[in-house]
Amino acid sequence: SQTIHQWPATLVQPVGSPLSLECTVEGTSNPNLYWYRQAAGRGLQLLFYSVGIGQISSEVPQNLSASRPQDRQFILSSKKLLLSDSGFYLCAWSNRMNTEAFFGQGTRLTVV
Amino acid sequence: EDQVTQSPEALRLQEGESSSLNCSYTVSGLRGLFWYRQDPGKGPEFLFTLYSAGEEKEKERLKATLTKKESFLHITAPKPEDSATYLCAVQGGAQKLVFGQGTRLTINP
């Protein structure tokens, strides 16, 4: 069966520090991959999505970037964090037939 | 541009009181409409995917329906454990998943 791993679960980082959040998927090949951010009590804002290795689409201009170095690995990065980068970050994958789309358990990022 | 609007923002029901949540959407070339349940501090949990108008899917006390412009999530005789935020998303030709703001459902015992 397919599983999605996202870590860490919580992270506290100082302003100006770098960020790297990793997401990996098991049990499927060539998935679509997504990074979302969710503010408290709000919906999911799509940040990046990828339909293949090295193919990244950015939805919102911001302080973040994404990379897909391997088929089932999706990384969210920042060179210098801002206070406004705090939030709940979620990784998701969907299969090519679009029958299902699953989420990781999320990373709660607090920038101090 | 793909868009999803969910209503109401919040809904409070008594245990056993049935109701419906609405998801209105505009999308270029619908590939799928997804419903999720999200508990506080957790990632969304997949419930259903609907593909074409007229389609219906059921799971326990939940039933999702789809028309060309909207989807409904019907909750029959809800229990307190059904309390959660329910999210709707669409996937169009660009393959990105676009979400609505969610409906926060509270079921009082």
PDB file of C-alpha atoms in Angstrom:
ATOM      1  CA  SER A   1       0.000   0.000   0.000  1.00  0.00           C
ATOM      2  CA  GLN A   2       1.033   3.583  -0.500  1.00  0.00           C
ATOM      3  CA  THR A   3       2.334   5.722   2.357  1.00  0.00           C
ATOM      4  CA  ILE A   4       3.561   9.278   2.617  1.00  0.00           C
ATOM      5  CA  HIS A   5       6.185  10.413   5.107  1.00  0.00           C
ATOM      6  CA  GLN A   6       6.665  14.018   6.105  1.00  0.00           C
ATOM      7  CA  TRP A   7       9.104  15.303   8.712  1.00  0.00           C
ATOM      8  CA  PRO A   8       9.690  16.842  11.123  1.00  0.00           C
ATOM      9  CA  ALA A   9       6.290  17.104  12.831  1.00  0.00           C
ATOM     10  CA  THR A  10       7.174  20.375  14.563  1.00  0.00           C
ATOM     11  CA  LEU A  11       9.955  22.877  14.003  1.00  0.00           C
ATOM     12  CA  VAL A  12      10.942  26.138  15.662  1.00  0.00           C
ATOM     13  CA  GLN A  13      13.405  28.230  13.674  1.00  0.00           C
ATOM     14  CA  PRO A  14      14.825  31.740  14.137  1.00  0.00           C
ATOM     15  CA  VAL A  15      14.199  34.460  11.585  1.00  0.00           C
ATOM     16  CA  GLY A  16      16.847  34.399   8.875  1.00  0.00           C
ATOM     17  CA  SER A  17      17.686  30.713   9.256  1.00  0.00           C
ATOM     18  CA  PRO A  18      17.372  28.213   6.373  1.00  0.00           C
ATOM     19  CA  LEU A  19      14.603  25.622   6.039  1.00  0.00           C
ATOM     20  CA  SER A  20      14.375  22.168   4.536  1.00  0.00           C
ATOM     21  CA  LEU A  21      11.228  20.051   4.834  1.00  0.00           C
ATOM     22  CA  GLU A  22      11.216  16.627   3.232  1.00  0.00           C
ATOM     23  CA  CYS A  23       8.396  14.481   1.936  1.00  0.00           C
ATOM     24  CA  THR A  24       8.705  10.965   0.544  1.00  0.00           C
ATOM     25  CA  VAL A  25       6.116   8.614  -0.923  1.00  0.00           C
ATOM     26  CA  GLU A  26       6.280   4.829  -0.913  1.00  0.00           C
ATOM     27  CA  GLY A  27       4.351   2.229  -2.873  1.00  0.00           C
ATOM     28  CA  THR A  28       3.661   4.191  -6.049  1.00  0.00           C
ATOM     29  CA  SER A  29       5.536   5.452  -9.086  1.00  0.00           C
ATOM     30  CA  ASN A  30       5.460   8.796 -10.887  1.00  0.00           C
ATOM     31  CA  PRO A  31       3.060  10.511  -8.470  1.00  0.00           C
ATOM     32  CA  ASN A  32       1.942  14.118  -8.647  1.00  0.00           C
ATOM     33  CA  LEU A  33       3.363  15.858  -5.554  1.00  0.00           C
ATOM     34  CA  TYR A  34       2.118  18.972  -3.753  1.00  0.00           C
ATOM     35  CA  TRP A  35       3.159  21.370  -0.977  1.00  0.00           C
ATOM     36  CA  TYR A  36       0.450  23.334   0.844  1.00  0.00           C
ATOM     37  CA  ARG A  37       0.442  25.816   3.698  1.00  0.00           C
ATOM     38  CA  GLN A  38      -2.480  26.173   6.064  1.00  0.00           C
ATOM     39  CA  ALA A  39      -2.959  29.173   8.353  1.00  0.00           C
ATOM     40  CA  ALA A  40      -4.849  28.586  11.595  1.00  0.00           C
ATOM     41  CA  GLY A  41      -8.542  27.939  10.925  1.00  0.00           C
ATOM     42  CA  ARG A  42      -8.136  28.457   7.189  1.00  0.00           C
ATOM     43  CA  GLY A  43      -8.100  26.412   4.007  1.00  0.00           C
ATOM     44  CA  LEU A  44      -5.104  24.998   2.176  1.00  0.00           C
ATOM     45  CA  GLN A  45      -3.013  27.338   0.045  1.00  0.00           C
ATOM     46  CA  LEU A  46      -1.220  25.549  -2.789  1.00  0.00           C
ATOM     47  CA  LEU A  47       2.477  26.535  -2.819  1.00  0.00           C
ATOM     48  CA  PHE A  48       4.089  24.167  -5.342  1.00  0.00           C
ATOM     49  CA  TYR A  49       3.190  21.112  -7.345  1.00  0.00           C
ATOM     50  CA  SER A  50       5.175  18.697  -9.470  1.00  0.00           C
ATOM     51  CA  VAL A  51       4.144  16.239 -12.166  1.00  0.00           C
ATOM     52  CA  GLY A  52       7.636  14.757 -12.584  1.00  0.00           C
ATOM     53  CA  ILE A  53      11.310  14.855 -11.569  1.00  0.00           C
ATOM     54  CA  GLY A  54      12.681  18.361 -11.879  1.00  0.00           C
ATOM     55  CA  GLN A  55       9.266  19.771 -12.907  1.00  0.00           C
ATOM     56  CA  ILE A  56       8.066  22.329 -10.361  1.00  0.00           C
ATOM     57  CA  SER A  57       5.161  24.750 -10.720  1.00  0.00           C
ATOM     58  CA  SER A  58       5.004  27.646  -8.294  1.00  0.00           C
ATOM     59  CA  GLU A  59       1.612  29.046  -7.361  1.00  0.00           C
ATOM     60  CA  VAL A  60       2.458  31.903  -5.012  1.00  0.00           C
ATOM     61  CA  PRO A  61       5.483  34.226  -5.189  1.00  0.00           C
ATOM     62  CA  GLN A  62       7.200  33.938  -1.843  1.00  0.00           C
ATOM     63  CA  ASN A  63      10.283  33.243   0.178  1.00  0.00           C
ATOM     64  CA  LEU A  64      10.130  29.494  -0.495  1.00  0.00           C
ATOM     65  CA  SER A  65      11.295  27.092  -3.197  1.00  0.00           C
ATOM     66  CA  ALA A  66      10.692  23.425  -3.955  1.00  0.00           C
ATOM     67  CA  SER A  67      12.696  20.662  -5.591  1.00  0.00           C
ATOM     68  CA  ARG A  68      12.029  17.104  -6.707  1.00  0.00           C
ATOM     69  CA  PRO A  69      15.396  15.363  -6.919  1.00  0.00           C
ATOM     70  CA  GLN A  70      13.872  11.868  -7.119  1.00  0.00           C
ATOM     71  CA  ASP A  71      10.550  10.497  -8.354  1.00  0.00           C
ATOM     72  CA  ARG A  72       9.076  10.098  -4.864  1.00  0.00           C
ATOM     73  CA  GLN A  73      10.862  12.872  -2.978  1.00  0.00           C
ATOM     74  CA  PHE A  74       9.666  16.455  -2.673  1.00  0.00           C
ATOM     75  CA  ILE A  75      11.588  19.087  -0.708  1.00  0.00           C
ATOM     76  CA  LEU A  76      10.454  22.528   0.470  1.00  0.00           C
ATOM     77  CA  SER A  77      13.250  25.001   1.185  1.00  0.00           C
ATOM     78  CA  SER A  78      14.018  28.534   2.181  1.00  0.00           C
ATOM     79  CA  LYS A  79      17.366  30.329   2.373  1.00  0.00           C
ATOM     80  CA  LYS A  80      16.175  32.836   4.998  1.00  0.00           C
ATOM     81  CA  LEU A  81      12.966  32.383   6.948  1.00  0.00           C
ATOM     82  CA  LEU A  82      10.590  35.253   7.679  1.00  0.00           C
ATOM     83  CA  LEU A  83       8.113  35.508  10.548  1.00  0.00           C
ATOM     84  CA  SER A  84       5.325  35.256   7.968  1.00  0.00           C
ATOM     85  CA  ASP A  85       6.557  31.789   6.950  1.00  0.00           C
ATOM     86  CA  SER A  86       5.099  30.335  10.153  1.00  0.00           C
ATOM     87  CA  GLY A  87       2.271  27.886   9.522  1.00  0.00           C
ATOM     88  CA  PHE A  88       1.215  24.302   9.024  1.00  0.00           C
ATOM     89  CA  TYR A  89       2.907  22.763   5.964  1.00  0.00           C
ATOM     90  CA  LEU A  90       1.380  19.756   4.273  1.00  0.00           C
ATOM     91  CA  CYS A  91       2.724  17.473   1.569  1.00  0.00           C
ATOM     92  CA  ALA A  92       0.359  15.456  -0.623  1.00  0.00           C
ATOM     93  CA  TRP A  93       0.493  13.054  -3.528  1.00  0.00           C
ATOM     94  CA  SER A  94      -2.018  11.934  -6.135  1.00  0.00           C
ATOM     95  CA  ASN A  95      -1.826   9.123  -8.647  1.00  0.00           C
ATOM     96  CA  ARG A  96      -1.877   9.684 -12.405  1.00  0.00           C
ATOM     97  CA  MET A  97      -5.414   8.358 -12.668  1.00  0.00           C
ATOM     98  CA  ASN A  98      -6.502  11.007 -10.114  1.00  0.00           C
ATOM     99  CA  THR A  99      -8.570   8.481  -8.210  1.00  0.00           C
ATOM    100  CA  GLU A 100      -7.116   9.439  -4.849  1.00  0.00           C
ATOM    101  CA  ALA A 101      -4.932  12.069  -3.223  1.00  0.00           C
ATOM    102  CA  PHE A 102      -3.347  11.600   0.197  1.00  0.00           C
ATOM    103  CA  PHE A 103      -1.697  13.901   2.707  1.00  0.00           C
ATOM    104  CA  GLY A 104       1.144  13.591   5.145  1.00  0.00           C
ATOM    105  CA  GLN A 105       0.608  14.504   8.774  1.00  0.00           C
ATOM    106  CA  GLY A 106       2.078  17.974   8.352  1.00  0.00           C
ATOM    107  CA  THR A 107       4.875  20.080   9.839  1.00  0.00           C
ATOM    108  CA  ARG A 108       4.045  22.862  12.278  1.00  0.00           C
ATOM    109  CA  LEU A 109       6.653  25.564  11.597  1.00  0.00           C
ATOM    110  CA  THR A 110       7.091  28.455  14.020  1.00  0.00           C
ATOM    111  CA  VAL A 111       9.526  31.190  13.054  1.00  0.00           C
ATOM    112  CA  VAL A 112      10.668  33.214  16.071  1.00  0.00           C
TER     113      VAL A 112
ATOM    114  CA  GLU B   1      -8.476  30.008 -12.894  1.00  0.00           C
ATOM    115  CA  ASP B   2      -9.750  27.055 -10.851  1.00  0.00           C
ATOM    116  CA  GLN B   3     -11.826  28.123  -7.832  1.00  0.00           C
ATOM    117  CA  VAL B   4     -13.635  26.401  -4.985  1.00  0.00           C
ATOM    118  CA  THR B   5     -16.083  28.019  -2.559  1.00  0.00           C
ATOM    119  CA  GLN B   6     -17.443  26.130   0.423  1.00  0.00           C
ATOM    120  CA  SER B   7     -20.478  27.043   2.507  1.00  0.00           C
ATOM    121  CA  PRO B   8     -21.282  27.502   5.246  1.00  0.00           C
ATOM    122  CA  GLU B   9     -17.982  28.391   6.935  1.00  0.00           C
ATOM    123  CA  ALA B  10     -19.196  26.802  10.149  1.00  0.00           C
ATOM    124  CA  LEU B  11     -22.168  24.598  11.014  1.00  0.00           C
ATOM    125  CA  ARG B  12     -23.365  23.500  14.412  1.00  0.00           C
ATOM    126  CA  LEU B  13     -25.844  20.595  14.608  1.00  0.00           C
ATOM    127  CA  GLN B  14     -27.424  18.477  17.278  1.00  0.00           C
ATOM    128  CA  GLU B  15     -26.613  14.773  17.275  1.00  0.00           C
ATOM    129  CA  GLY B  16     -28.966  13.066  14.800  1.00  0.00           C
ATOM    130  CA  GLU B  17     -29.768  16.287  12.918  1.00  0.00           C
ATOM    131  CA  SER B  18     -29.029  15.693   9.222  1.00  0.00           C
ATOM    132  CA  SER B  19     -27.684  18.458   6.969  1.00  0.00           C
ATOM    133  CA  SER B  20     -25.611  19.194   3.857  1.00  0.00           C
ATOM    134  CA  LEU B  21     -22.370  21.020   3.121  1.00  0.00           C
ATOM    135  CA  ASN B  22     -21.933  22.790  -0.201  1.00  0.00           C
ATOM    136  CA  CYS B  23     -18.909  23.033  -2.517  1.00  0.00           C
ATOM    137  CA  SER B  24     -19.259  25.277  -5.572  1.00  0.00           C
ATOM    138  CA  TYR B  25     -16.509  25.129  -8.163  1.00  0.00           C
ATOM    139  CA  THR B  26     -15.221  26.453 -11.459  1.00  0.00           C
ATOM    140  CA  VAL B  27     -12.532  24.442 -13.192  1.00  0.00           C
ATOM    141  CA  SER B  28     -11.131  23.957 -16.646  1.00  0.00           C
ATOM    142  CA  GLY B  29     -11.584  20.305 -17.520  1.00  0.00           C
ATOM    143  CA  LEU B  30     -12.608  18.585 -14.277  1.00  0.00           C
ATOM    144  CA  ARG B  31     -10.480  15.517 -13.610  1.00  0.00           C
ATOM    145  CA  GLY B  32     -11.843  14.925 -10.110  1.00  0.00           C
ATOM    146  CA  LEU B  33     -13.558  16.519  -7.111  1.00  0.00           C
ATOM    147  CA  PHE B  34     -12.212  15.417  -3.736  1.00  0.00           C
ATOM    148  CA  TRP B  35     -13.694  15.535  -0.238  1.00  0.00           C
ATOM    149  CA  TYR B  36     -11.537  15.385   2.893  1.00  0.00           C
ATOM    150  CA  ARG B  37     -12.040  15.405   6.627  1.00  0.00           C
ATOM    151  CA  GLN B  38      -9.481  17.231   8.786  1.00  0.00           C
ATOM    152  CA  ASP B  39      -9.134  17.010  12.548  1.00  0.00           C
ATOM    153  CA  PRO B  40      -7.257  19.778  14.419  1.00  0.00           C
ATOM    154  CA  GLY B  41      -3.479  19.536  14.030  1.00  0.00           C
ATOM    155  CA  LYS B  42      -3.688  16.633  11.578  1.00  0.00           C
ATOM    156  CA  GLY B  43      -3.329  16.229   7.837  1.00  0.00           C
ATOM    157  CA  PRO B  44      -6.560  15.930   5.799  1.00  0.00           C
ATOM    158  CA  GLU B  45      -8.030  12.430   5.555  1.00  0.00           C
ATOM    159  CA  PHE B  46      -9.262  11.368   2.113  1.00  0.00           C
ATOM    160  CA  LEU B  47     -12.991  10.570   1.899  1.00  0.00           C
ATOM    161  CA  PHE B  48     -14.201  10.515  -1.736  1.00  0.00           C
ATOM    162  CA  THR B  49     -13.368  11.326  -5.332  1.00  0.00           C
ATOM    163  CA  LEU B  50     -16.178  12.173  -7.772  1.00  0.00           C
ATOM    164  CA  TYR B  51     -15.597  12.423 -11.503  1.00  0.00           C
ATOM    165  CA  SER B  52     -18.781  13.296 -13.369  1.00  0.00           C
ATOM    166  CA  ALA B  53     -22.151  14.945 -12.823  1.00  0.00           C
ATOM    167  CA  GLY B  54     -24.709  12.604 -11.332  1.00  0.00           C
ATOM    168  CA  GLU B  55     -22.137  10.512  -9.508  1.00  0.00           C
ATOM    169  CA  GLU B  56     -22.727   9.661  -5.830  1.00  0.00           C
ATOM    170  CA  LYS B  57     -20.527   7.961  -3.225  1.00  0.00           C
ATOM    171  CA  GLU B  58     -21.276   6.888   0.342  1.00  0.00           C
ATOM    172  CA  LYS B  59     -19.251   6.101   3.418  1.00  0.00           C
ATOM    173  CA  GLU B  60     -20.993   5.430   6.714  1.00  0.00           C
ATOM    174  CA  ARG B  61     -23.107   8.544   7.495  1.00  0.00           C
ATOM    175  CA  LEU B  62     -21.618  10.570   4.600  1.00  0.00           C
ATOM    176  CA  LYS B  63     -22.842  10.796   1.025  1.00  0.00           C
ATOM    177  CA  ALA B  64     -21.236  12.966  -1.644  1.00  0.00           C
ATOM    178  CA  THR B  65     -22.986  14.061  -4.827  1.00  0.00           C
ATOM    179  CA  LEU B  66     -21.779  16.006  -7.858  1.00  0.00           C
ATOM    180  CA  THR B  67     -23.347  18.323 -10.428  1.00  0.00           C
ATOM    181  CA  LYS B  68     -21.639  20.368 -13.140  1.00  0.00           C
ATOM    182  CA  LYS B  69     -21.245  23.335 -10.790  1.00  0.00           C
ATOM    183  CA  GLU B  70     -21.288  22.029  -7.234  1.00  0.00           C
ATOM    184  CA  SER B  71     -20.943  19.094  -4.897  1.00  0.00           C
ATOM    185  CA  PHE B  72     -22.809  18.345  -1.698  1.00  0.00           C
ATOM    186  CA  LEU B  73     -21.683  16.355   1.294  1.00  0.00           C
ATOM    187  CA  HIS B  74     -24.784  15.035   3.028  1.00  0.00           C
ATOM    188  CA  ILE B  75     -24.443  13.985   6.656  1.00  0.00           C
ATOM    189  CA  THR B  76     -27.195  11.708   7.917  1.00  0.00           C
ATOM    190  CA  ALA B  77     -27.888  11.348  11.657  1.00  0.00           C
ATOM    191  CA  PRO B  78     -24.448  12.696  12.629  1.00  0.00           C
ATOM    192  CA  LYS B  79     -22.630  11.754  15.815  1.00  0.00           C
ATOM    193  CA  PRO B  80     -20.222  13.900  17.879  1.00  0.00           C
ATOM    194  CA  GLU B  81     -17.275  12.020  16.336  1.00  0.00           C
ATOM    195  CA  ASP B  82     -18.239  13.483  12.950  1.00  0.00           C
ATOM    196  CA  SER B  83     -17.125  16.894  14.218  1.00  0.00           C
ATOM    197  CA  ALA B  84     -14.243  18.096  12.024  1.00  0.00           C
ATOM    198  CA  THR B  85     -13.434  20.477   9.199  1.00  0.00           C
ATOM    199  CA  TYR B  86     -14.569  19.166   5.822  1.00  0.00           C
ATOM    200  CA  LEU B  87     -12.542  20.258   2.807  1.00  0.00           C
ATOM    201  CA  CYS B  88     -13.421  20.132  -0.873  1.00  0.00           C
ATOM    202  CA  ALA B  89     -10.872  20.280  -3.715  1.00  0.00           C
ATOM    203  CA  VAL B  90     -10.918  20.138  -7.507  1.00  0.00           C
ATOM    204  CA  GLN B  91      -8.306  18.914  -9.939  1.00  0.00           C
ATOM    205  CA  GLY B  92      -8.417  20.258 -13.464  1.00  0.00           C
ATOM    206  CA  GLY B  93      -6.382  19.901 -16.609  1.00  0.00           C
ATOM    207  CA  ALA B  94      -3.245  21.353 -15.000  1.00  0.00           C
ATOM    208  CA  GLN B  95      -3.354  18.540 -12.412  1.00  0.00           C
ATOM    209  CA  LYS B  96      -3.072  20.883  -9.443  1.00  0.00           C
ATOM    210  CA  LEU B  97      -5.378  20.329  -6.465  1.00  0.00           C
ATOM    211  CA  VAL B  98      -7.205  23.528  -5.499  1.00  0.00           C
ATOM    212  CA  PHE B  99      -9.000  23.629  -2.142  1.00  0.00           C
ATOM    213  CA  GLY B 100     -11.864  25.595  -0.681  1.00  0.00           C
ATOM    214  CA  GLN B 101     -11.686  27.198   2.757  1.00  0.00           C
ATOM    215  CA  GLY B 102     -13.511  24.335   4.422  1.00  0.00           C
ATOM    216  CA  THR B 103     -16.622  23.955   6.584  1.00  0.00           C
ATOM    217  CA  ARG B 104     -16.079  23.553  10.319  1.00  0.00           C
ATOM    218  CA  LEU B 105     -18.731  21.094  11.510  1.00  0.00           C
ATOM    219  CA  THR B 106     -19.619  20.695  15.195  1.00  0.00           C
ATOM    220  CA  ILE B 107     -22.031  18.006  16.367  1.00  0.00           C
ATOM    221  CA  ASN B 108     -23.383  18.562  19.869  1.00  0.00           C
ATOM    222  CA  PRO B 109     -24.428  15.503  21.918  1.00  0.00           C
TER     223      PRO B 109
END
